[in-house]
mmCIF file of C-alpha atoms in Angstrom:
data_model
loop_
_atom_site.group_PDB
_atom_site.id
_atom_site.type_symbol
_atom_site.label_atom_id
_atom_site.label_comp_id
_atom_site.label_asym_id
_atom_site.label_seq_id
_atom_site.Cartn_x
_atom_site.Cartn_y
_atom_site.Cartn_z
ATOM 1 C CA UNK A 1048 56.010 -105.996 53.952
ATOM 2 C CA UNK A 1049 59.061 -103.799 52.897
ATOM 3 C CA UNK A 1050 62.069 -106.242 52.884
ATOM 4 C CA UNK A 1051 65.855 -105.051 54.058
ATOM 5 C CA UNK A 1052 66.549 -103.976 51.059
ATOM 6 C CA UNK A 1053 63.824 -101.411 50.579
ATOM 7 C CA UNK A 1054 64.533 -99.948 54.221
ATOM 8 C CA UNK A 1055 68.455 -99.631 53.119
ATOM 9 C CA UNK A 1056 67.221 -98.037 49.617
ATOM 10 C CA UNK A 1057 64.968 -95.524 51.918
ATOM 11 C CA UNK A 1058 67.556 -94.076 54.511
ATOM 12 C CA UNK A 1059 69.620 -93.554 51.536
ATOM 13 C CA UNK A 1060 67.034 -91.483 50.173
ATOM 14 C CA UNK A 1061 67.290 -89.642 53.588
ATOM 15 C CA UNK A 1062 70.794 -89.423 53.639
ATOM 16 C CA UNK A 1063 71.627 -87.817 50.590
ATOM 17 C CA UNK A 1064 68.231 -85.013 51.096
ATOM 18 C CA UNK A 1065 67.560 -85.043 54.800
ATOM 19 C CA UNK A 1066 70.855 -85.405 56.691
ATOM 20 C CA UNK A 1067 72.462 -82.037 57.424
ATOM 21 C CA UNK A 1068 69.385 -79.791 56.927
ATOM 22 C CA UNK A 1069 66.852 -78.398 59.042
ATOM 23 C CA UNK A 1070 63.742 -80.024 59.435
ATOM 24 C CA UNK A 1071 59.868 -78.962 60.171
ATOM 25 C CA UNK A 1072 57.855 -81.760 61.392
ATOM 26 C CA UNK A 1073 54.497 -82.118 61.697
ATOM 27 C CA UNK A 1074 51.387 -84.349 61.807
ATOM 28 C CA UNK A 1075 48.992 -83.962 59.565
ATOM 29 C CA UNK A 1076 47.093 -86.818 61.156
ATOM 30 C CA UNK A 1077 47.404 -85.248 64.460
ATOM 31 C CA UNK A 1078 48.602 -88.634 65.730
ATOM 32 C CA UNK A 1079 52.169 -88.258 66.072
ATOM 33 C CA UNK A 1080 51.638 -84.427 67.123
ATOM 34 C CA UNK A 1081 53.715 -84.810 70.354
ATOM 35 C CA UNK A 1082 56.384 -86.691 68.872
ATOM 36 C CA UNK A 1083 56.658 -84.409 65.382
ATOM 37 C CA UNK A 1084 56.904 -81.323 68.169
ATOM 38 C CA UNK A 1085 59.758 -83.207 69.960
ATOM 39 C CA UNK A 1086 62.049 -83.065 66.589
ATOM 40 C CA UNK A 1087 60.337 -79.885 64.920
ATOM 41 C CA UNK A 1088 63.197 -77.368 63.522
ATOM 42 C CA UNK A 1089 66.470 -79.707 64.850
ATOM 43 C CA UNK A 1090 68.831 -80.762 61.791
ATOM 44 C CA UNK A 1091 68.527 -84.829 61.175
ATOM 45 C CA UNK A 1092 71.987 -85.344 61.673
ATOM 46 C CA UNK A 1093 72.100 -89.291 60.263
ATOM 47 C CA UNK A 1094 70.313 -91.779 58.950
ATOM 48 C CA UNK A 1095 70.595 -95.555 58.888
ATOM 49 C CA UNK A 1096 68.487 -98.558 58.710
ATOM 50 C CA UNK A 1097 68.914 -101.909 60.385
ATOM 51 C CA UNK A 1098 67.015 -104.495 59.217
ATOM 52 C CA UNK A 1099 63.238 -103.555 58.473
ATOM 53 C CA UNK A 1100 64.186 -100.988 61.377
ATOM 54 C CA UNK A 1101 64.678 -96.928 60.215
ATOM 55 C CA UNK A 1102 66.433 -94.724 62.643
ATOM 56 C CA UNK A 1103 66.578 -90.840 61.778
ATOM 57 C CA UNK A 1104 68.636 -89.105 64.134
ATOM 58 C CA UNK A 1105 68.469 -85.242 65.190
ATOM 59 C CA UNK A 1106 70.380 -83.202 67.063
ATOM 60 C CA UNK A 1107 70.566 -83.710 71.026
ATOM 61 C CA UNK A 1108 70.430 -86.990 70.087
ATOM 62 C CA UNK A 1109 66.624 -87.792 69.353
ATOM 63 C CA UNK A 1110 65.782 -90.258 67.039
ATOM 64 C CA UNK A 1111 62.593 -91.120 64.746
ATOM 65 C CA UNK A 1112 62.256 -94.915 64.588
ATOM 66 C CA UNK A 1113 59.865 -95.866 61.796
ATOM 67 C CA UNK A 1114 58.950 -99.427 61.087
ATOM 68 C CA UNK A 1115 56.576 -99.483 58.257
ATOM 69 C CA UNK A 1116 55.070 -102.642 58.531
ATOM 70 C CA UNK A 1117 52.343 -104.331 56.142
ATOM 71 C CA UNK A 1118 51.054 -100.789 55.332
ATOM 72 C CA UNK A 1119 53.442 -97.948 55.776
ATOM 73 C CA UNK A 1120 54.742 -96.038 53.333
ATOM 74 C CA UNK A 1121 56.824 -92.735 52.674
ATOM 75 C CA UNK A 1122 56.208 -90.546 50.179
ATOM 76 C CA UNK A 1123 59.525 -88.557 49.221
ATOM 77 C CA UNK A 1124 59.318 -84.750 46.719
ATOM 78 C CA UNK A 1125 60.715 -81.737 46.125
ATOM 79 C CA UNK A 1126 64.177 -81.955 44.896
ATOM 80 C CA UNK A 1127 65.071 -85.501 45.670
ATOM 81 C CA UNK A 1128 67.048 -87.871 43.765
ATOM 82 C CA UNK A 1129 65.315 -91.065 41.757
ATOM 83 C CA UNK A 1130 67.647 -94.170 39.977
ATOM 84 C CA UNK A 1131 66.838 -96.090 36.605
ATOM 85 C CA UNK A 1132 64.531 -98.487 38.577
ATOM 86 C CA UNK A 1133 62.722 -96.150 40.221
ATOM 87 C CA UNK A 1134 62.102 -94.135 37.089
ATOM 88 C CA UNK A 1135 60.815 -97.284 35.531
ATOM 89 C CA UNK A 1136 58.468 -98.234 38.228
ATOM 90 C CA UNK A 1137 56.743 -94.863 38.763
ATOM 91 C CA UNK A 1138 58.487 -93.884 41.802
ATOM 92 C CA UNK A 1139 57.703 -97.095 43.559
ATOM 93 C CA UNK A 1140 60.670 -99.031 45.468
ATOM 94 C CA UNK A 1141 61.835 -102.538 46.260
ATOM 95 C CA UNK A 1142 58.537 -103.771 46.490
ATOM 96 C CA UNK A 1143 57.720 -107.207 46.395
ATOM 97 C CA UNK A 1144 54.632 -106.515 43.570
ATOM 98 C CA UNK A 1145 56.707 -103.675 41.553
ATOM 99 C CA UNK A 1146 57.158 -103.813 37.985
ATOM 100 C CA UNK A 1147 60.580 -103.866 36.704
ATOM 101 C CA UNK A 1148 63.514 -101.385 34.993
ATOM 102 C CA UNK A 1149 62.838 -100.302 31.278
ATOM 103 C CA UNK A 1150 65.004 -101.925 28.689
ATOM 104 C CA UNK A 1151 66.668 -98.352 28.111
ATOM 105 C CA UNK A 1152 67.959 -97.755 31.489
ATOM 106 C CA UNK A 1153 70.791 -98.442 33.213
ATOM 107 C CA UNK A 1154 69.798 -99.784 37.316
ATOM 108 C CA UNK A 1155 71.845 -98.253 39.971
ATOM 109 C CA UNK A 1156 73.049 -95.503 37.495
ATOM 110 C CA UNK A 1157 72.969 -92.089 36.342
ATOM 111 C CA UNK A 1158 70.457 -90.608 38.821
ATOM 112 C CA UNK A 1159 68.292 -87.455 38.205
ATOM 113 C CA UNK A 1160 66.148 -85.239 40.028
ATOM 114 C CA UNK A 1161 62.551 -85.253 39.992
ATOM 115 C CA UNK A 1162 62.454 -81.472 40.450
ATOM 116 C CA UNK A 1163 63.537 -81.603 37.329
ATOM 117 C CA UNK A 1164 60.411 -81.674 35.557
ATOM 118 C CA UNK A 1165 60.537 -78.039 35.756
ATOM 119 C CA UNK A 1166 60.069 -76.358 38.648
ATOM 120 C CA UNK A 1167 57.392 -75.190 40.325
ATOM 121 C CA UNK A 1168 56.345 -78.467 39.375
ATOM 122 C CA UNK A 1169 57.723 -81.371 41.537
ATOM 123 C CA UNK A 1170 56.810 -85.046 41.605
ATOM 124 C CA UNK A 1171 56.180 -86.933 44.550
ATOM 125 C CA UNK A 1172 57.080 -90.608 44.768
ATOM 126 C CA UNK A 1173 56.504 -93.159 46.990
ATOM 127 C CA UNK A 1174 58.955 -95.923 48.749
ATOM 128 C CA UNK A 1175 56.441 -98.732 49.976
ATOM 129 C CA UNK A 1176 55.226 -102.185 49.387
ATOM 130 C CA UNK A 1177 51.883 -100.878 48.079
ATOM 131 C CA UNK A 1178 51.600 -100.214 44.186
ATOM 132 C CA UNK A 1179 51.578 -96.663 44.084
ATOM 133 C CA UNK A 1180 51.309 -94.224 41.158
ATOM 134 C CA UNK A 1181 53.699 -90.839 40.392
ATOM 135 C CA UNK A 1182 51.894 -87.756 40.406
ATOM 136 C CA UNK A 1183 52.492 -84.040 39.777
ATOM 137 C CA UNK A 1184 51.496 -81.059 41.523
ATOM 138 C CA UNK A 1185 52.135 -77.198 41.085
ATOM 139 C CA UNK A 1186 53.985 -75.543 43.984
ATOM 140 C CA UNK A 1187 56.063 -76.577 46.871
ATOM 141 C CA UNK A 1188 55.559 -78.370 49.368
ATOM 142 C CA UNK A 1189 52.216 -79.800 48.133
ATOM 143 C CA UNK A 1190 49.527 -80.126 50.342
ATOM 144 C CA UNK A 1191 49.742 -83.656 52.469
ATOM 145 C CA UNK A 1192 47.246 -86.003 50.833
ATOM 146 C CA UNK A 1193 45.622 -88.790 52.666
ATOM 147 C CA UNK A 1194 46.375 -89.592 56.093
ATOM 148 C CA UNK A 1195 49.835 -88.624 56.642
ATOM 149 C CA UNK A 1196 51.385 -89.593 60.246
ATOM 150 C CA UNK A 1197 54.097 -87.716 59.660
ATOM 151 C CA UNK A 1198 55.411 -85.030 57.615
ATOM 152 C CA UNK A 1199 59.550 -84.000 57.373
ATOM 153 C CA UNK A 1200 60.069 -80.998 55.394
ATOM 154 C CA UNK A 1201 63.375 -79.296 54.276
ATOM 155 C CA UNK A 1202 63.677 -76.132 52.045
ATOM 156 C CA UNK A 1203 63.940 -77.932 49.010
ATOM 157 C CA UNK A 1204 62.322 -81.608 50.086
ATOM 158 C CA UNK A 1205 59.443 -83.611 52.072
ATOM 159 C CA UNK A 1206 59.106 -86.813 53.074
ATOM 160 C CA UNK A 1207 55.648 -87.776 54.182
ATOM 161 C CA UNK A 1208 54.863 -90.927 56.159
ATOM 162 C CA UNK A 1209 51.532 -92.815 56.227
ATOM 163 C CA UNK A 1210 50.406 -96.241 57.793
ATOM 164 C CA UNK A 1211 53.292 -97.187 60.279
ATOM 165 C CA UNK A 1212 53.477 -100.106 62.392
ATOM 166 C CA UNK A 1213 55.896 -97.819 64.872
ATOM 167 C CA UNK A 1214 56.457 -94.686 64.378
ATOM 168 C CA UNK A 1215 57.912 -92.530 67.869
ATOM 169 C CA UNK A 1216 61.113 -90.424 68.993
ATOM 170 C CA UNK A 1217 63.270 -91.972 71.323
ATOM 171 C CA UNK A 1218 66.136 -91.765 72.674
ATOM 172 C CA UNK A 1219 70.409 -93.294 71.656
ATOM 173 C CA UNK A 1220 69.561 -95.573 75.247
ATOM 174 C CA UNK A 1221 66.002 -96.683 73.483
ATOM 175 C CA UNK A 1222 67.353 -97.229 70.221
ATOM 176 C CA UNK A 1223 69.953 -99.605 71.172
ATOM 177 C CA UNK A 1224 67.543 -101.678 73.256
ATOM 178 C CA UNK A 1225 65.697 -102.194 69.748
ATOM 179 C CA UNK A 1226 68.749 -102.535 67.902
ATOM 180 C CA UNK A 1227 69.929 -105.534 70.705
ATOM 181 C CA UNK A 1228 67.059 -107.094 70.105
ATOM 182 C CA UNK A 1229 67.757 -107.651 66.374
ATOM 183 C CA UNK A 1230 70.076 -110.354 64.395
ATOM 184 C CA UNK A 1231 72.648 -108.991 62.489
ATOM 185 C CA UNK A 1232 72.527 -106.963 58.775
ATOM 186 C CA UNK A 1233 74.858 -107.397 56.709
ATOM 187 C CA UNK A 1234 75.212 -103.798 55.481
ATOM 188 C CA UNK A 1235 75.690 -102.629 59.196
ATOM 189 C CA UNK A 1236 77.399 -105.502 61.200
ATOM 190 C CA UNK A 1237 81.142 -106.400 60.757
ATOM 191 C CA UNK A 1238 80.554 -109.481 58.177
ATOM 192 C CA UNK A 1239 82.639 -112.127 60.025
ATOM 193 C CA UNK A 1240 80.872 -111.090 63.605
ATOM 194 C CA UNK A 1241 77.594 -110.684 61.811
ATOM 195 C CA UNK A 1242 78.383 -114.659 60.452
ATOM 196 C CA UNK A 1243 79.207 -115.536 64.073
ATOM 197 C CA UNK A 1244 75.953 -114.334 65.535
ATOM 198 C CA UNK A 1245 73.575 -115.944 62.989
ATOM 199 C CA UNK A 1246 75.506 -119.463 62.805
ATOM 200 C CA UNK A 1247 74.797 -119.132 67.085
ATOM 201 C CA UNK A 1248 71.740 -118.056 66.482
ATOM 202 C CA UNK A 1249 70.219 -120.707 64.419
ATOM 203 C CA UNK A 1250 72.192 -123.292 65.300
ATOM 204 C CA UNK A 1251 70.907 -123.672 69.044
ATOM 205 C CA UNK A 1252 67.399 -123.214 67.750
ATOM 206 C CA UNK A 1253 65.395 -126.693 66.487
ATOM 207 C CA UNK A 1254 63.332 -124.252 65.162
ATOM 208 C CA UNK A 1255 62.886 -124.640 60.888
ATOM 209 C CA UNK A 1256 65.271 -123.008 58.897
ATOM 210 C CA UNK A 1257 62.247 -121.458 57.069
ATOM 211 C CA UNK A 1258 60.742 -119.928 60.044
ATOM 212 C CA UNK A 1259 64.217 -118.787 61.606
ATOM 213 C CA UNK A 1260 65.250 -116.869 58.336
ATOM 214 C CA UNK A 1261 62.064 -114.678 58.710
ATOM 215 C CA UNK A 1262 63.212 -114.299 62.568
ATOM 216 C CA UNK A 1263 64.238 -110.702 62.996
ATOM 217 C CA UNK A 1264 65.992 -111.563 66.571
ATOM 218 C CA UNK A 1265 68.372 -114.444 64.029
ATOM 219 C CA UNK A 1266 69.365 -112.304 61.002
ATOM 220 C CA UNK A 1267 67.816 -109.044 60.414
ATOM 221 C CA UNK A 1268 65.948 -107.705 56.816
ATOM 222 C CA UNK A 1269 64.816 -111.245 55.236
ATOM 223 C CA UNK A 1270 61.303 -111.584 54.264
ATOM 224 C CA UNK A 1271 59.095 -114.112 52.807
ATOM 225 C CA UNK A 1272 60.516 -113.545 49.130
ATOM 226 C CA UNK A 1273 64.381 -113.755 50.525
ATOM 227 C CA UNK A 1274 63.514 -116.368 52.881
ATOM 228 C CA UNK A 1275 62.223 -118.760 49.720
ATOM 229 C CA UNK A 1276 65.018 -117.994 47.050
ATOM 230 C CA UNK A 1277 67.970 -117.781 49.505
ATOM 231 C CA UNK A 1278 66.708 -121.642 50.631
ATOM 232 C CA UNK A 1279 66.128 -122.600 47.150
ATOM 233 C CA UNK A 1280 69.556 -121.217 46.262
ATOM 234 C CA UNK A 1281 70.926 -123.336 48.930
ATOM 235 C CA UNK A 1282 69.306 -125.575 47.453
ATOM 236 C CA UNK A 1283 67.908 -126.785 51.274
ATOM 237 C CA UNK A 1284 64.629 -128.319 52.780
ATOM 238 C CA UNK A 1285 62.817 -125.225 54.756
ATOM 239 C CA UNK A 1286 61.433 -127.936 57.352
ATOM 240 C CA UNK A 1287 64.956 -128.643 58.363
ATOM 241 C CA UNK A 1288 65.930 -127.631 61.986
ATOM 242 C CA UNK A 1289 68.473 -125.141 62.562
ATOM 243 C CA UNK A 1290 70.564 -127.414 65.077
ATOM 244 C CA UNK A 1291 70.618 -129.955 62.282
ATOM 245 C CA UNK A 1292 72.175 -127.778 60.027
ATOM 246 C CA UNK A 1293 76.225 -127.699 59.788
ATOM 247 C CA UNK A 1294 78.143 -124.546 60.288
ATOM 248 C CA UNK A 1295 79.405 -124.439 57.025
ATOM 249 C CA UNK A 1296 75.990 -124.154 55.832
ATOM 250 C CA UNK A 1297 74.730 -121.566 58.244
ATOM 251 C CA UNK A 1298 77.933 -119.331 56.989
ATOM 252 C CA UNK A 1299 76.729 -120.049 53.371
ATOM 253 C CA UNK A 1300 73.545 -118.610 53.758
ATOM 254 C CA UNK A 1301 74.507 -115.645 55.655
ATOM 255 C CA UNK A 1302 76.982 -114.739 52.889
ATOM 256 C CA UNK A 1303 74.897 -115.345 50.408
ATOM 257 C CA UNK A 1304 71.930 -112.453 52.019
ATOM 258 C CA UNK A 1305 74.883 -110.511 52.123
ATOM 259 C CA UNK A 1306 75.641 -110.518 48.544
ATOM 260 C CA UNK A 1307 71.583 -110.337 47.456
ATOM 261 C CA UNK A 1308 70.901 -107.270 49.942
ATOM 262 C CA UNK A 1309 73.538 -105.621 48.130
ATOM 263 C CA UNK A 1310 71.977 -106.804 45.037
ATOM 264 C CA UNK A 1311 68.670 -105.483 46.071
ATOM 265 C CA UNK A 1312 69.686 -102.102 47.592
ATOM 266 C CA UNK A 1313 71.510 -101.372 44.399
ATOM 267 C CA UNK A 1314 69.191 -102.371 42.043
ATOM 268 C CA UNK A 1315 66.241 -101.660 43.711
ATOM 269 C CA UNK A 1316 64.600 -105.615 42.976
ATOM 270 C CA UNK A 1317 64.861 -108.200 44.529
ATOM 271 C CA UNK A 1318 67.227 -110.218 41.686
ATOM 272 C CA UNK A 1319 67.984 -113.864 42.939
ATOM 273 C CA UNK A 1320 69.050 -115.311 39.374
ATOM 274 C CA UNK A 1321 72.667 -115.272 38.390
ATOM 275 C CA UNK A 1322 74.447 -115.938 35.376
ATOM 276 C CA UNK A 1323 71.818 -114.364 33.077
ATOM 277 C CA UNK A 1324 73.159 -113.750 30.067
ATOM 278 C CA UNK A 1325 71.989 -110.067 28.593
ATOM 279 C CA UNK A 1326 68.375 -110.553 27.255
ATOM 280 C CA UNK A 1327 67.519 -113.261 30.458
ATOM 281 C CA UNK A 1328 68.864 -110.552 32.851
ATOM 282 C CA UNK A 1329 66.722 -107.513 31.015
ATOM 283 C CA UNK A 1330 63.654 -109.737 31.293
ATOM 284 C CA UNK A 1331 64.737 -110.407 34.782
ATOM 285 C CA UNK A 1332 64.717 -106.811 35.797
ATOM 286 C CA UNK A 1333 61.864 -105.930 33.657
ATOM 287 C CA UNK A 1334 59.292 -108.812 35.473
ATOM 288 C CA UNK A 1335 59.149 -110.778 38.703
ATOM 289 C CA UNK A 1336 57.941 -113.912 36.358
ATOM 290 C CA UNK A 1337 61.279 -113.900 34.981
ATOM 291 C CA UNK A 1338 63.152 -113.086 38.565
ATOM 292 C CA UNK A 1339 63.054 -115.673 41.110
ATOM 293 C CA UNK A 1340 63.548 -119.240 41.265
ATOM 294 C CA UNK A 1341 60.390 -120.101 43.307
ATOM 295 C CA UNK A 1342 58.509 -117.359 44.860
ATOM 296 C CA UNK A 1343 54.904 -116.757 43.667
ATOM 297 C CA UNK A 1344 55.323 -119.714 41.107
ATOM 298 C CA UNK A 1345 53.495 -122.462 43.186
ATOM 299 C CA UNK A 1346 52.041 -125.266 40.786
ATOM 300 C CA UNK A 1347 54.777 -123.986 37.744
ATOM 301 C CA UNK A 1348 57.491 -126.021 37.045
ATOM 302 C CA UNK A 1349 61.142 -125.813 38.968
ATOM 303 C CA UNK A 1350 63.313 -124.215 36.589
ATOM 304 C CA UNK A 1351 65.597 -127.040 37.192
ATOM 305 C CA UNK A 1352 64.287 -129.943 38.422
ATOM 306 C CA UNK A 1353 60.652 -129.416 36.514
ATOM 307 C CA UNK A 1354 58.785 -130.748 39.774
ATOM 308 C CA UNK A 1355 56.191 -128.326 40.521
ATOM 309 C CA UNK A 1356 56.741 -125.443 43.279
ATOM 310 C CA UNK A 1357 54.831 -125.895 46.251
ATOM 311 C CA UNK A 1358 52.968 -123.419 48.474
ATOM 312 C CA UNK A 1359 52.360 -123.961 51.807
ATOM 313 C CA UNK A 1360 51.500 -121.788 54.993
ATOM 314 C CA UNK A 1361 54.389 -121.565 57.642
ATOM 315 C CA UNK A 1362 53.216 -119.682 60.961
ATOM 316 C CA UNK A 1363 50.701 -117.554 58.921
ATOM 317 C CA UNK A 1364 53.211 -116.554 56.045
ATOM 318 C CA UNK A 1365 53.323 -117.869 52.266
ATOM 319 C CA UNK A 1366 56.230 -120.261 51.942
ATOM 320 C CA UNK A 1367 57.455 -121.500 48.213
ATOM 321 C CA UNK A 1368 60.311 -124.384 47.527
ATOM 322 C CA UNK A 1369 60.534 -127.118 45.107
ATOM 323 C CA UNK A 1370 60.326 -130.624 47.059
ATOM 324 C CA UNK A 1371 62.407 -132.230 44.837
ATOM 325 C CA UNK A 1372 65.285 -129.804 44.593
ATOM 326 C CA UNK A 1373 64.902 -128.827 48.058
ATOM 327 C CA UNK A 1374 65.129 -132.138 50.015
#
């Protein structure tokens, strides 16, 4: 499942193509006809993610909530705008799976746009959590391919959505009832309020820290591969309840998803490893073996302790941490 980061990386996407501009919507599918007819030919007027949570507004105040879920996806082309990671990957974005930037390009910099292949050829890329291949086609817009819920097309871009857990238009009353209902993101809260609410949030619960983390109604955007290197980082026990756990440390690991989200949206990887030095931080962006500290290396050795990772289920989701560094 698409982490914060990802979500973040995609309303960007939205914001600088989307935002200001016209928009035909439709449904391929036919299963979001009624809503696609609710927003067809208004101008998306902003665009902002909280959380896993995308909100598109439009004008008269209607908004598109997507939540992608295990299997959604958006496929973006036309002129839109790629960076050095996403080049490298094939058009794929902050996926858990995805392979890494290129040795010859810079992340977070110099972006270029895929219409620039030469025109009328465009490319069409795809922001999901499924491996996904780049493709070409001749004219514009292309024809939707697969099962496509929803469609969002501009004179010069489209953005085609398959797979959602929620996709529907609601209104500014709905969408705050959703967003009330979520912890606070780092890259949308105030920072010190945003602290507040999570240290009150966890510490009343005697719920785990590893299964409060994942909690999108205690901090907003963390997912299983956050959740395991933000713990490790902390270098804490996930089976530790979150009323044990000091204030001090709550506010540590609140600042520190602050400072990897912003990692993540900007890079486009999830990068949990500091103090690389140059050829440790190319392999780090070019491979997910070289990346984290213990997610998906159950059975390998810590990289500082040497105990080996464990894996373990925790309510029906993977969960990594060294027992040795981690007590």
């Amino acid at each position: 499942m698409p982490e914060g980061h990802s979500v973040h990386r995609i309303a960007r996407q939205f914001e600088r193509h989307f935002v200001g501009e016209t928009v035909a919507a439709s449904s391929p599918q036919g299963r979001f006809a009624e809503g696609a007819a609710l927003i067809d030919g208004r101008t998306m007027t902003q665009s902002r993610a909280v959380g896993k949570q995308l909100f598109l507004e439009f004008d008269e105040a209607l908004y598109l909530r997507v939540h992608l879920g295990i299997y959604g996806a958006w496929d973006f082309g036309g002129a839109v705008s790629r960076d050095a990671t996403t080049r490298a990957s094939r058009g794929r974005m902050g996926q858990t799976g995805m392979r890494g930037a290129a040795d010859d390009t810079v992340v977070g910099e110099h972006e270029d746009s895929l219409a620039s292949i030469g025109a009328p050829r465009r490319t069409r890329l795809r922001m999901a959590e499924q491996e996904t291949e780049t493709e070409t086609f001749e004219g514009f817009p292309p024809e939707p391919v697969g099962q496509v819920r929803a469609r969002l097309l501009t004179e010069t871009a489209v953005a085609d959505l398959r797979g959602p857990t929620a996709c529907e238009v609601i209104d500014a009353a709905q969408v705050q009832q959703v967003i009330n209902q979520l912890g606070p993101d780092p890259l949308v809260d105030d920072p010190d309020e945003g602290e507040e609410r999570m240290v009150e949030r966890v510490r009343k619960r005697r719920t785990p820290i590893g299964l409060l983390l994942m909690d999108q109604s205690v901090v907003s955007g963390i997912g299983n591969v956050y959740r395991a290197e933000i713990l490790f980082r902390a270098r804490l026990d996930p089976h530790i309840p979150g009323s044990q756990l000091s204030d001090e440390t709550v506010r540590d690991l609140w600042r520190d998803w602050r400072y990897l989200l912003g990692v993540g949206v900007d890079t486009g990887q999830m990068l949990t490893m500091d103090d690389l030095d140059e050829e440790a931080r190319a392999r780090a962006l070019r491979s997910r073996a070289d990346r984290h500290w213990v997610y998906k290396r159950e059975g390998l050795p810590c990289r500082v302790c040497g105990t080996h990772i464990v894996l373990e289920m925790a309510a029906a989701r993977k969960l990594y941490y060294c027992p040795t560094c981690q007590r």
